[in-house]
Short mmCIF file of C-alpha atoms in Angstrom, two decimals:
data_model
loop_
_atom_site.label_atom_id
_atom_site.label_comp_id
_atom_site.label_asym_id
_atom_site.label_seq_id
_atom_site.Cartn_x
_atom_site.Cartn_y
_atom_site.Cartn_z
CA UNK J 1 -154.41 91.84 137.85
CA UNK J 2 -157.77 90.26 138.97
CA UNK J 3 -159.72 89.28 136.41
CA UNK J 4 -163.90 88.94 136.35
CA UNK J 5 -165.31 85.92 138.28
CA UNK J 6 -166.17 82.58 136.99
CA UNK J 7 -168.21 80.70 139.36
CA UNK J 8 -170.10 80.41 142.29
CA UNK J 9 -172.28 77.49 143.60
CA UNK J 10 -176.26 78.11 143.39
CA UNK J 11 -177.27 78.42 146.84
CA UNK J 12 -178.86 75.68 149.34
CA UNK J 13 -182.57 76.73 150.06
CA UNK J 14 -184.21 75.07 153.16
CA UNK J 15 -187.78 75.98 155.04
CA UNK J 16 -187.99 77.38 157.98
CA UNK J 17 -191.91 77.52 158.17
CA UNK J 18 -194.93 78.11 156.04
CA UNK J 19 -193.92 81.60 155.62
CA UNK J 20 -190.23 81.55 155.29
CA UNK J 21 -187.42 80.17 153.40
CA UNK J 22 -183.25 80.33 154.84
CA UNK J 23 -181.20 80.40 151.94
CA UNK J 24 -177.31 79.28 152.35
CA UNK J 25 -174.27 79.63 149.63
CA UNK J 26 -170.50 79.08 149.74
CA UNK J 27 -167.68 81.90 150.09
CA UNK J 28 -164.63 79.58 149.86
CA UNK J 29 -162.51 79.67 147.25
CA UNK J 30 -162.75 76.42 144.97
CA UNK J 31 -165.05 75.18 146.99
CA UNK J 32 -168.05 77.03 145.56
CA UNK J 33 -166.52 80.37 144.42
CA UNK J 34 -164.17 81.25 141.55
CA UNK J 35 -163.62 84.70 142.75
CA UNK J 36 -160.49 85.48 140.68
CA UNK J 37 -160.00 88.52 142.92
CA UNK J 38 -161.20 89.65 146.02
CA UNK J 39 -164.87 89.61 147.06
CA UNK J 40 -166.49 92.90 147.49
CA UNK J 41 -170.43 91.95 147.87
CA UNK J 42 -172.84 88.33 147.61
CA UNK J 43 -176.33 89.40 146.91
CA UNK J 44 -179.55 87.10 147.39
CA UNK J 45 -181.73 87.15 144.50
CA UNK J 46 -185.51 86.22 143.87
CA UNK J 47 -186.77 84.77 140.46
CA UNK J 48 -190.11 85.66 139.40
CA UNK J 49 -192.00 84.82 136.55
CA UNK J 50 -193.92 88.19 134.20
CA UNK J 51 -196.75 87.65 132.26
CA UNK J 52 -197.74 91.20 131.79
CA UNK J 53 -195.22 92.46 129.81
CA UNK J 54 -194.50 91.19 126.74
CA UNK J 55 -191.49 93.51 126.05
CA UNK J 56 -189.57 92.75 129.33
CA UNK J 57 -187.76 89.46 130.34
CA UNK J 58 -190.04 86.50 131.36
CA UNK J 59 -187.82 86.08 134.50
CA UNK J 60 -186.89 88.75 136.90
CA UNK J 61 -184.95 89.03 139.24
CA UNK J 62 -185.46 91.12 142.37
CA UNK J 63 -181.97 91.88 144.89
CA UNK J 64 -183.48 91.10 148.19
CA UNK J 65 -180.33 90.80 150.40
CA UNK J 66 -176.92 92.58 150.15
CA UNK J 67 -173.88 91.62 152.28
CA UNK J 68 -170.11 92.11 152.62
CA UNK J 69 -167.81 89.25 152.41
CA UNK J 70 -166.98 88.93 155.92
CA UNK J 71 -170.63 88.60 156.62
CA UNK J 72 -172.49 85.15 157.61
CA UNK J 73 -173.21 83.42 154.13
CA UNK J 74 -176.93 83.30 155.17
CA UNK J 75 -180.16 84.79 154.89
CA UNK J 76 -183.36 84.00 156.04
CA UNK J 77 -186.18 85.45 153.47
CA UNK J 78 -189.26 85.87 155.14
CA UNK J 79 -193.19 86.78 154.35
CA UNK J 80 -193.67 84.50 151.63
CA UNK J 81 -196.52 82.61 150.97
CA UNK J 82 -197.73 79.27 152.39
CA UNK J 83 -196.72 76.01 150.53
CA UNK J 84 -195.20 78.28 147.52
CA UNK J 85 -192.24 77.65 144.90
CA UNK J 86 -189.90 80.49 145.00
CA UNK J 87 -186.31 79.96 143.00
CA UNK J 88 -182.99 81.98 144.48
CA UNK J 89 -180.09 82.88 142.93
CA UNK J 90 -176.60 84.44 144.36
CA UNK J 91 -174.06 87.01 142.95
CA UNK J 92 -170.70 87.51 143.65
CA UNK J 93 -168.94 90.45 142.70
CA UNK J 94 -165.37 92.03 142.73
CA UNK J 95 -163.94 94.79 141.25
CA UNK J 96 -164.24 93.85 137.81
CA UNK J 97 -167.42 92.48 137.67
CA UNK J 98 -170.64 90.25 139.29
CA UNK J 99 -171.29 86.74 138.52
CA UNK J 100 -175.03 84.71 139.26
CA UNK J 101 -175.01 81.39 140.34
CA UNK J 102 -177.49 78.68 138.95
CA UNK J 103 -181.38 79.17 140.57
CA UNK J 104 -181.79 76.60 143.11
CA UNK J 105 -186.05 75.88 144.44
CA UNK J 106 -186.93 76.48 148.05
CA UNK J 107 -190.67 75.15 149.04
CA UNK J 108 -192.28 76.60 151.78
CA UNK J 109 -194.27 74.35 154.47
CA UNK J 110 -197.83 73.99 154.36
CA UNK J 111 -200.22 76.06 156.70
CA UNK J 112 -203.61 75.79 157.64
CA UNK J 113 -206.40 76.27 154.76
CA UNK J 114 -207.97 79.95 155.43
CA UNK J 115 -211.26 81.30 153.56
CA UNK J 116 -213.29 77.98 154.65
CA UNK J 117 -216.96 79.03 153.99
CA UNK J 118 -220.06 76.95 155.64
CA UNK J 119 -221.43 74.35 153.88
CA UNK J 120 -224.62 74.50 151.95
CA UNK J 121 -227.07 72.12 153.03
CA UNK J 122 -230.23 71.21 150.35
CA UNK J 123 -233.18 69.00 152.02
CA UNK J 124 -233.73 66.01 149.63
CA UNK J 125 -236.57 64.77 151.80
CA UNK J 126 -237.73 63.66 155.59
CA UNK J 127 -235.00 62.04 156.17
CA UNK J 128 -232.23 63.01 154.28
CA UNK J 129 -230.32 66.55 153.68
CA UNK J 130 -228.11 66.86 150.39
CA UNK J 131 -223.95 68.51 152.05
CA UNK J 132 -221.65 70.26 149.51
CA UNK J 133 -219.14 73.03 150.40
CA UNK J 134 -216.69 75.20 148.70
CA UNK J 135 -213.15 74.84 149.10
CA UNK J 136 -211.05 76.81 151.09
CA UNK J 137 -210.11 80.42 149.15
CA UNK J 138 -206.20 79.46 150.07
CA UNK J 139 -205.43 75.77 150.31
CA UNK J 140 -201.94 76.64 151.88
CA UNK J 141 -201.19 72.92 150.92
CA UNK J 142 -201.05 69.69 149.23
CA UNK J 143 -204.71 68.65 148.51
CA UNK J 144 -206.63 68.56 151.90
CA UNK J 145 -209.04 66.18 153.67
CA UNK J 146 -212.61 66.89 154.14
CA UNK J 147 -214.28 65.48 157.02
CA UNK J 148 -217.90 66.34 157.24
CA UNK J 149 -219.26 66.88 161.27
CA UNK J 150 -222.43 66.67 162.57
CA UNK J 151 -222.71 68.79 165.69
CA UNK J 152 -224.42 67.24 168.88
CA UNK J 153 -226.88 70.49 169.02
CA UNK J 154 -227.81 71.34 172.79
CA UNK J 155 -231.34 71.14 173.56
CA UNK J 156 -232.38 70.38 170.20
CA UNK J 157 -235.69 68.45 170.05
CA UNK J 158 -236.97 67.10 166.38
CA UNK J 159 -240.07 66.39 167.67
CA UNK J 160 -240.88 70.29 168.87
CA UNK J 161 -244.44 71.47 167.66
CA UNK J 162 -244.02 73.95 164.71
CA UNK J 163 -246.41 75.79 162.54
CA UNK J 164 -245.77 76.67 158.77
CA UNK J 165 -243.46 79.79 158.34
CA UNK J 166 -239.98 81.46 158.25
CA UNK J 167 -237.94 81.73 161.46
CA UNK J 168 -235.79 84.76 162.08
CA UNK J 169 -233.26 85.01 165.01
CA UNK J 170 -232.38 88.74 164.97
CA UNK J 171 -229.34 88.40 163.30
CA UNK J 172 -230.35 86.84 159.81
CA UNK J 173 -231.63 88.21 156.75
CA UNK J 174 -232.77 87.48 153.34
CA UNK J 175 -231.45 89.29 149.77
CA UNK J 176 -233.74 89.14 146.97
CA UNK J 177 -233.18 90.84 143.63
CA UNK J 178 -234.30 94.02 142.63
CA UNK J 179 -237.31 92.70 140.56
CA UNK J 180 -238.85 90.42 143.06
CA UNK J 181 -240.82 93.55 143.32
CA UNK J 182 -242.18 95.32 139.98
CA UNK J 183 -240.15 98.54 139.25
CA UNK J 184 -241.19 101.85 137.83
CA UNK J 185 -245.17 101.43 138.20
CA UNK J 186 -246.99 103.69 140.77
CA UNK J 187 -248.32 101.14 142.57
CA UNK J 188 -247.01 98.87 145.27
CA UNK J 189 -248.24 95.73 147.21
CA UNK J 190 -247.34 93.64 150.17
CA UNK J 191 -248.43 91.54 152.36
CA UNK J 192 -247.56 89.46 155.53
CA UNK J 193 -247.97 87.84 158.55
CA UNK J 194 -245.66 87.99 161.55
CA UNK J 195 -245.37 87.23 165.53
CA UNK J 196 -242.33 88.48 167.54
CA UNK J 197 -241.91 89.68 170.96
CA UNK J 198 -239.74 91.81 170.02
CA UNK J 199 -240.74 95.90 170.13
CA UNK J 200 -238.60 96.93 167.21
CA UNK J 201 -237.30 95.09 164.20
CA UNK J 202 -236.72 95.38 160.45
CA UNK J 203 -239.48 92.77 158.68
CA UNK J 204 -238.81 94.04 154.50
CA UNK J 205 -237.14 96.88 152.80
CA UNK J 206 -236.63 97.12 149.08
CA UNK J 207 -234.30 99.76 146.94
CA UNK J 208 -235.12 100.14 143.56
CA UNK J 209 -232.52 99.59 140.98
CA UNK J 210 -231.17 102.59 138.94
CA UNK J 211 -231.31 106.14 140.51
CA UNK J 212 -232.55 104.20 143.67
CA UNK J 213 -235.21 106.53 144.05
CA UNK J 214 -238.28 104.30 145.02
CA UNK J 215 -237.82 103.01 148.76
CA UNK J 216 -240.13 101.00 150.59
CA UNK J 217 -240.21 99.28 154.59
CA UNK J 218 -242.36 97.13 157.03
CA UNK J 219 -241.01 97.29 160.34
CA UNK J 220 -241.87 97.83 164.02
CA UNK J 221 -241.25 100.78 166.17
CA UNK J 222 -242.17 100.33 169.74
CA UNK J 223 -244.35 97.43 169.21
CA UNK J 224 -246.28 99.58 166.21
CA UNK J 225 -246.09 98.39 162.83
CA UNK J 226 -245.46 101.16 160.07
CA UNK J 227 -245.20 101.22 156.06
CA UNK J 228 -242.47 103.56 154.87
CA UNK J 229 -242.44 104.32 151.00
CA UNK J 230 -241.31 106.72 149.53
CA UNK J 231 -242.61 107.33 146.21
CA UNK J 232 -239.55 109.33 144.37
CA UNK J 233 -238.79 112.60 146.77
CA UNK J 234 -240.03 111.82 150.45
CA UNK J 235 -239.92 109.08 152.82
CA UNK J 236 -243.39 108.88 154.84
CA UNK J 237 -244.54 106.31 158.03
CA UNK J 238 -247.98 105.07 157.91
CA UNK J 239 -249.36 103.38 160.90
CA UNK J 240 -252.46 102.56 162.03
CA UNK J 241 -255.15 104.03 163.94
CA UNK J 242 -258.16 103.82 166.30
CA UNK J 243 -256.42 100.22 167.81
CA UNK J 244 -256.21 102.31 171.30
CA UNK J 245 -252.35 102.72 170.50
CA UNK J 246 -251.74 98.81 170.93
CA UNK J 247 -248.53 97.03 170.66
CA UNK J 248 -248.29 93.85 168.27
CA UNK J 249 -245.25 92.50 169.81
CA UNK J 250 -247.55 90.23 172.21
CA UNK J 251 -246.24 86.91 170.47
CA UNK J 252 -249.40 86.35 168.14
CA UNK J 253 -250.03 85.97 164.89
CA UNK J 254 -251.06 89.13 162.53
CA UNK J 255 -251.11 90.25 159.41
CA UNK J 256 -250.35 93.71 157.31
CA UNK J 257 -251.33 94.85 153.77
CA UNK J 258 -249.18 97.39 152.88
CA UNK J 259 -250.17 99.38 149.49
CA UNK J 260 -249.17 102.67 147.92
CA UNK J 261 -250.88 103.90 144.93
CA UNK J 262 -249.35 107.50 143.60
CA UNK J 263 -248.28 109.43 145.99
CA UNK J 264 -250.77 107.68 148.77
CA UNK J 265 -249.86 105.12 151.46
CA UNK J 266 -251.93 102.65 152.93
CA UNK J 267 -251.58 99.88 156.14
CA UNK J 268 -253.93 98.03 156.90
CA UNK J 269 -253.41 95.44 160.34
CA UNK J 270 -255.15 92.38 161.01
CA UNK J 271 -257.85 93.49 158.06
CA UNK J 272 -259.63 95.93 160.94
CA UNK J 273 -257.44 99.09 161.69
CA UNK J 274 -255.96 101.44 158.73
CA UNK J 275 -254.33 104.32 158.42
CA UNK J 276 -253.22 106.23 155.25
CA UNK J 277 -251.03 108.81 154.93
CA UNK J 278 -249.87 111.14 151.14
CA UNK J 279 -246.24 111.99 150.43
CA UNK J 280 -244.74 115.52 150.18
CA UNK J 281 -241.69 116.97 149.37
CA UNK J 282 -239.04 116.26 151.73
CA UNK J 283 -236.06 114.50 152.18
CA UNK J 284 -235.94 110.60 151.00
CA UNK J 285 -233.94 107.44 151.68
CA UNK J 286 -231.12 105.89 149.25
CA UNK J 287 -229.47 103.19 150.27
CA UNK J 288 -226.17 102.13 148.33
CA UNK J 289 -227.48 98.83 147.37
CA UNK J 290 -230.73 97.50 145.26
CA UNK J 291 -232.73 94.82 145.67
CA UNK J 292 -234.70 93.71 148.99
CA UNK J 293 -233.85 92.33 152.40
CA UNK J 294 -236.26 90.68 154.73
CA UNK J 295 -235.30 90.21 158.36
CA UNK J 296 -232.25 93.05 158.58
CA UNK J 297 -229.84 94.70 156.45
CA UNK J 298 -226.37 93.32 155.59
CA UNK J 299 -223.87 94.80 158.24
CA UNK J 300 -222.06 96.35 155.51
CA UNK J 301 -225.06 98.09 154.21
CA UNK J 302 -224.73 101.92 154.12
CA UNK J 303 -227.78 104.63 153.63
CA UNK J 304 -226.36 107.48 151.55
CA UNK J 305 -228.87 109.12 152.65
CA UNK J 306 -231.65 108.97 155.37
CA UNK J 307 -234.81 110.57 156.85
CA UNK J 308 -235.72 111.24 160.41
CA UNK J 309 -238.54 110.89 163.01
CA UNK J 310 -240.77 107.96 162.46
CA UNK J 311 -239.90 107.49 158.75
CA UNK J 312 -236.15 106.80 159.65
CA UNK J 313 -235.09 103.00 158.91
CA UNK J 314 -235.07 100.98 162.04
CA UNK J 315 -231.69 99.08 162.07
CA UNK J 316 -232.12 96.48 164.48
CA UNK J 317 -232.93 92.78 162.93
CA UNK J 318 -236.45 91.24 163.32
CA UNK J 319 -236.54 88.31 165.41
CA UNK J 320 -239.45 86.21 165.46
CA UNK J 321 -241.44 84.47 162.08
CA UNK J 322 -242.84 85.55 159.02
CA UNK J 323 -245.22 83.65 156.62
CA UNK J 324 -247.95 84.44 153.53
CA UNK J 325 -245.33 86.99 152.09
CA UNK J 326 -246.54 88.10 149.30
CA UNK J 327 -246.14 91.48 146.76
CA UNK J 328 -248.51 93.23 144.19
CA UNK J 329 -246.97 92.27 140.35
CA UNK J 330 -250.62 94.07 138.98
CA UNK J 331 -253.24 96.60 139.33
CA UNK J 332 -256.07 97.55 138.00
CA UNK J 333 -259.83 95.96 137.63
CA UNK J 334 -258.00 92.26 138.24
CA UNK J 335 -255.15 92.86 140.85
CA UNK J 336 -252.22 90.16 140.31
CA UNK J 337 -250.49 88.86 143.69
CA UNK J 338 -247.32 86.49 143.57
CA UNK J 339 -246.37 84.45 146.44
CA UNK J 340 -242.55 84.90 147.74
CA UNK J 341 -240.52 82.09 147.03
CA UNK J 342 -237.89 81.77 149.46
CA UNK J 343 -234.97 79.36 147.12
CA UNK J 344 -234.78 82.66 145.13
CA UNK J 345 -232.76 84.55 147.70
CA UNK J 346 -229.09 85.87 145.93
CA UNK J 347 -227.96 85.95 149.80
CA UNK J 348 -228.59 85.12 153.15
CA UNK J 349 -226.55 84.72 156.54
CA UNK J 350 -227.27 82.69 159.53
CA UNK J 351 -230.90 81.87 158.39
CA UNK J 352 -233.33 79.11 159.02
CA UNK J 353 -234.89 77.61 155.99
CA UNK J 354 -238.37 78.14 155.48
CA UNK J 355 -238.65 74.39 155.28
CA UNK J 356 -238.13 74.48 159.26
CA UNK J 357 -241.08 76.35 160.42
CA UNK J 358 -241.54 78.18 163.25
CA UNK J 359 -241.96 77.09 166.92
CA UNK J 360 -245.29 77.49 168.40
CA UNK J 361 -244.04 78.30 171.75
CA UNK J 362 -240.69 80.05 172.78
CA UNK J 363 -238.72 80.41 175.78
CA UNK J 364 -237.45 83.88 176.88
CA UNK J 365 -233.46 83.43 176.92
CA UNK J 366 -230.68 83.10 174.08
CA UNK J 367 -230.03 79.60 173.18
CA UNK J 368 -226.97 78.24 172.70
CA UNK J 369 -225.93 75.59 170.06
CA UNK J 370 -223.04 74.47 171.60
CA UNK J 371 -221.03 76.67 169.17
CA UNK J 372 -220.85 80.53 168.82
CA UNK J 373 -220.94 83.26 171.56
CA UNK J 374 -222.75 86.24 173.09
CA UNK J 375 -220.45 89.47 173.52
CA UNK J 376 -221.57 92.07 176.20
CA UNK J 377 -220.60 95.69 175.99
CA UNK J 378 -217.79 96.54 178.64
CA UNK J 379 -220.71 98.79 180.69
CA UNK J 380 -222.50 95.84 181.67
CA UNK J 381 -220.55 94.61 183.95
CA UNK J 382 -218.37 96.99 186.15
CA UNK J 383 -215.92 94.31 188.42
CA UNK J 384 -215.46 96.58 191.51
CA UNK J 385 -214.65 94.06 194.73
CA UNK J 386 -218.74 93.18 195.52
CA UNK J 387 -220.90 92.30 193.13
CA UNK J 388 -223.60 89.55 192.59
CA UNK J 389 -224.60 87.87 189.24
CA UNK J 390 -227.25 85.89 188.76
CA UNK J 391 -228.66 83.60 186.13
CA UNK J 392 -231.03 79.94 184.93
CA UNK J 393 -229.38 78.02 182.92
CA UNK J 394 -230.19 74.36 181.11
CA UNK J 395 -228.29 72.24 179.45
CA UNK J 396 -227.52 68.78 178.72
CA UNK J 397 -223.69 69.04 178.06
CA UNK J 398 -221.33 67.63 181.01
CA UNK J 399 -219.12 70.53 180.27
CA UNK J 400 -219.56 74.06 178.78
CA UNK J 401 -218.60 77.64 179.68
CA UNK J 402 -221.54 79.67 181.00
CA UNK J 403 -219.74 82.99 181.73
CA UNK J 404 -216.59 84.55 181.59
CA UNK J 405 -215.71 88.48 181.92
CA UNK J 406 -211.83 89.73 181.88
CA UNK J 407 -210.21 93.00 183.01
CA UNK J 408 -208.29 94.69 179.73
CA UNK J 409 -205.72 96.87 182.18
CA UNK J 410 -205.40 94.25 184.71
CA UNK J 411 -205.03 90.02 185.31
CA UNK J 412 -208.01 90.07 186.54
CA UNK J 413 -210.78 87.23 185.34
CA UNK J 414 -213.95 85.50 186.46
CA UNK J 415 -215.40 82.40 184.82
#
């Protein structure tokens, strides 16, 4: 009668790419296999080490493949992870019983590192700037090789009049923690100067920590500058009057003082036109996370709850410069004003350092680095068989893509 098997050689493991491993035993008899009987099933088995439990095995094994014995002796295990150890057993089994080979050690091939983050540049002085960087979040291979670039920037002139200030493009922003401004007092302070041509923007919003019920905002609606606070119940817009209803987006220099004492809002522009307006019950603002922003809110920011009208939150980033930030810490007989100090941030994304300045004058137009991209809604341009497009354009590259607009349902392109 057949008795249980004895033997069978541990399997040959070979890559196939940096996600897959083909793993390849022997079926003939004495050459691999001591069936003693008749094969009924070979099984592909993955070895994984447990640290969680410490009543079950250390190793387990996992059945990933099942075949017959007329079946190739092969199988290709795939979805594993870059540059990774994984150990592979096979079974044999007859009527009588299953035997396990010996593990044998496949090693996946490397892949490119993913999870690369910017690096983080620190001026030393005039002439030199401090580089470090993270490394990658998956390495997806043997140790790597940095290689620090400098990019040959497009148009960029070092020698470009600036004046002392913060730069914002539109799409950057600041994070500050919660007690850059002071919490739980019934007072509030700040003040600024700014220039944009831009007729709406986000310049500074703070959340308070806790129940979140303290909001405050400086930002421009159609060229108008407003103070929202909302001093624990409803969110109110202060602007200013008896300026004739002009717009500050003109390029220029001016400044705000925005205070709330109680329940009473006050803005004050360019230390000549006020306005002041008292809070009431209504609804209020609460956004999901504390602390304060200057130039736009993370994308991944979410109100949980927001007014309407001219107290609602403008969205859109601020893009032009900001400088003499600073915030109420005291009130009273002797009022105590702190200065911002920009290296405190907990967060920021595609910023220029306040080191940099801002440029005295600016040309209308996006500029391009020589890396990154603008993406146009669909509606902008409708194709059809006429059309015209215009467009200046100055560079000093030999080569560079200006324009190119693609048809999703269709081959057809224009560059």
């Amino acid at each position: 009668m057949e008795g249980v098997p004895e033997w069978i050689a541990p399997p040959e493991v070979t890559s196939l790419s940096s996600s897959s491993l083909k793993a390849v035993w022997s079926s003939a008899e004495g050459r691999g296999v001591i069936a003693r009987g008749q094969v009924t099933e070979y099984r592909v088995n993955l070895l994984t080490e447990q640290t969680n439990n410490p009543y079950a095995p250390p190793v387990i094994s996992q059945v990933l493949h099942r075949v017959g014995p007329s079946s190739p002796p092969v199988y290709v295990v795939k979805g594993l992870k870059p540059y990774h150890v994984y150990n592979f057993t096979v079974t044999l089994c007859t009527k009588t019983g299953c035997i396990s080979s010996l593990p044998s050690t496949g090693l996946t091939l490397p892949a490119a590192p993913t999870g690369l983050s910017p690096p983080h540049l620190h001026p030393v002085n005039d002439t030199t700037i401090q580089i470090d960087w993270d490394p990658p979040s998956q390495l997806n291979g043997p140790h790597p090789l940095y290689q620090v670039e400098r990019i040959d920037v497009s148009l960029s002139d070092p020698r470009g009049p600036v004046v002392r200030g913060t730069r914002f493009s539109g799409n950057s922003f600041y994070q500050f923690p919660s007690d850059t401004l002071p919490a739980n007092t019934d007072f509030t302070g700040v003040e600024l100067s700014f220039k944009t041509q831009s007729p709406d923007g986000l310049l500074l919003c703070a959340f308070s920590p806790g129940s979140q019920e303290e909001f405050l905002a400086i930002q421009l609606k159609n060229g108008r500058p407003y103070f929202l606070f909302d001093p624990q119940g409803s969110a109110v817009a202060v602007s200013v009057h008896g300026d004739g209803g002009r717009r500050y987006n003109d390029g220029q220099w001016h400044s705000i003082i925005a205070t709330r004492r109680g329940a009473v809002g006050t803005i004050v522009v360019n230390n000549q036109y006020r306005g002041s307006e008292s809070a009431s019950s209504g609804s209020t603002i609460i956004g999901e996370n504390t602390g304060m922003f200057i130039g736009r809110l993370p994308e991944d920011f979410t109100l949980l709850r927001e007014d309407s009208g001219d107290a609602r939150l403008v969205r859109q980033g601020f893009s032009g410069c900001l400088r003499d930030v600073s915030f109420k810490m005291t009130d009273g007989p002797s009022e105590d004003w702190k200065s911002l100090d920009w290296a405190k941030a907990t967060n920021k994304e595609s910023v220029y350092e306040s080191w940099e300045g801002c440029p005295i004058q600016t040309v209308e137009g996006a500029h391009f680095l020589g890396h990154g991209y603008l993406e146009m809604d669909r509606d902008v341009f409708s194709g059809g068989q006429d059309f015209d497009i215009s467009m200046d354009f100055r560079t000093d590259q030999l080569n560079a893509l200006l324009l190119f607009t693609y048809n999703t349902q269709t081959e057809d392109y224009m560059l």
